[in-house]
Amino acid sequence: MPGVIIILIVLLVAIPVGFLMTMTIVAGVLGWTVESEVDAANVGTEHYDLAHPGAGSAA
């Protein structure tokens, strides 16, 4: 019976928490790596002005 409880805890708690923590790290690394490319593609647009309030043109 204790084995069943341990397996349930792992399936219901440990695996989902581990997955969410891993995907958070993956999302952060992905955002960090594509940031400069996306900024270069959007310079002069409203999207860039909204993302960088101090660097955009004040119209």
Tab-separated table of C-alpha atoms in Angstrom:
chain	number	residue	atom	x	y	z
A	1	MET	CA	0.000	0.000	0.000
A	2	PRO	CA	2.774	2.550	0.682
A	3	GLY	CA	4.120	1.909	-2.815
A	4	VAL	CA	0.788	2.898	-4.355
A	5	ILE	CA	0.732	6.146	-2.387
A	6	ILE	CA	4.288	6.992	-3.448
A	7	ILE	CA	3.476	6.288	-7.108
A	8	LEU	CA	0.359	8.492	-6.909
A	9	ILE	CA	2.326	11.347	-5.347
A	10	VAL	CA	4.948	11.117	-8.078
A	11	LEU	CA	2.343	10.982	-10.852
A	12	LEU	CA	0.136	13.763	-9.484
A	13	VAL	CA	2.731	16.145	-8.025
A	14	ALA	CA	6.359	15.552	-8.936
A	15	ILE	CA	6.022	15.006	-12.694
A	16	PRO	CA	3.709	18.002	-13.399
A	17	VAL	CA	5.799	20.352	-11.246
A	18	GLY	CA	9.011	19.181	-12.892
A	19	PHE	CA	7.489	19.624	-16.349
A	20	LEU	CA	6.289	23.168	-15.593
A	21	MET	CA	9.670	24.176	-14.175
A	22	THR	CA	11.474	22.771	-17.217
A	23	MET	CA	9.178	24.543	-19.677
A	24	THR	CA	9.658	27.823	-17.789
A	25	ILE	CA	13.400	27.547	-18.324
A	26	VAL	CA	12.915	26.623	-22.005
A	27	ALA	CA	10.615	29.620	-22.561
A	28	GLY	CA	13.101	31.976	-20.904
A	29	VAL	CA	16.019	30.722	-22.984
A	30	LEU	CA	13.973	30.904	-26.193
A	31	GLY	CA	12.863	34.473	-25.466
A	32	TRP	CA	16.409	35.527	-24.643
A	33	THR	CA	17.835	34.028	-27.844
A	34	VAL	CA	15.315	35.540	-30.288
A	35	GLU	CA	14.989	38.958	-28.627
A	36	SER	CA	17.558	40.799	-30.767
A	37	GLU	CA	16.231	39.303	-34.019
A	38	VAL	CA	12.658	40.292	-33.205
A	39	ASP	CA	13.711	43.787	-32.113
A	40	ALA	CA	15.633	44.279	-35.371
A	41	ALA	CA	12.614	43.169	-37.410
A	42	ASN	CA	10.236	45.544	-35.598
A	43	VAL	CA	12.287	48.755	-35.347
A	44	GLY	CA	10.122	51.704	-36.355
A	45	THR	CA	6.818	49.946	-35.701
A	46	GLU	CA	4.278	50.433	-32.961
A	47	HIS	CA	5.240	47.047	-31.503
A	48	TYR	CA	8.808	48.202	-30.939
A	49	ASP	CA	7.622	51.499	-29.441
A	50	LEU	CA	5.370	49.638	-26.996
A	51	ALA	CA	8.123	47.205	-25.998
A	52	HIS	CA	10.751	49.948	-25.566
A	53	PRO	CA	8.958	53.123	-24.379
A	54	GLY	CA	12.137	55.174	-23.933
A	55	ALA	CA	13.748	54.223	-27.251
A	56	GLY	CA	10.875	54.735	-29.675
A	57	SER	CA	9.870	57.817	-31.592
A	58	ALA	CA	7.465	60.100	-29.758
A	59	ALA	CA	4.677	60.835	-32.218
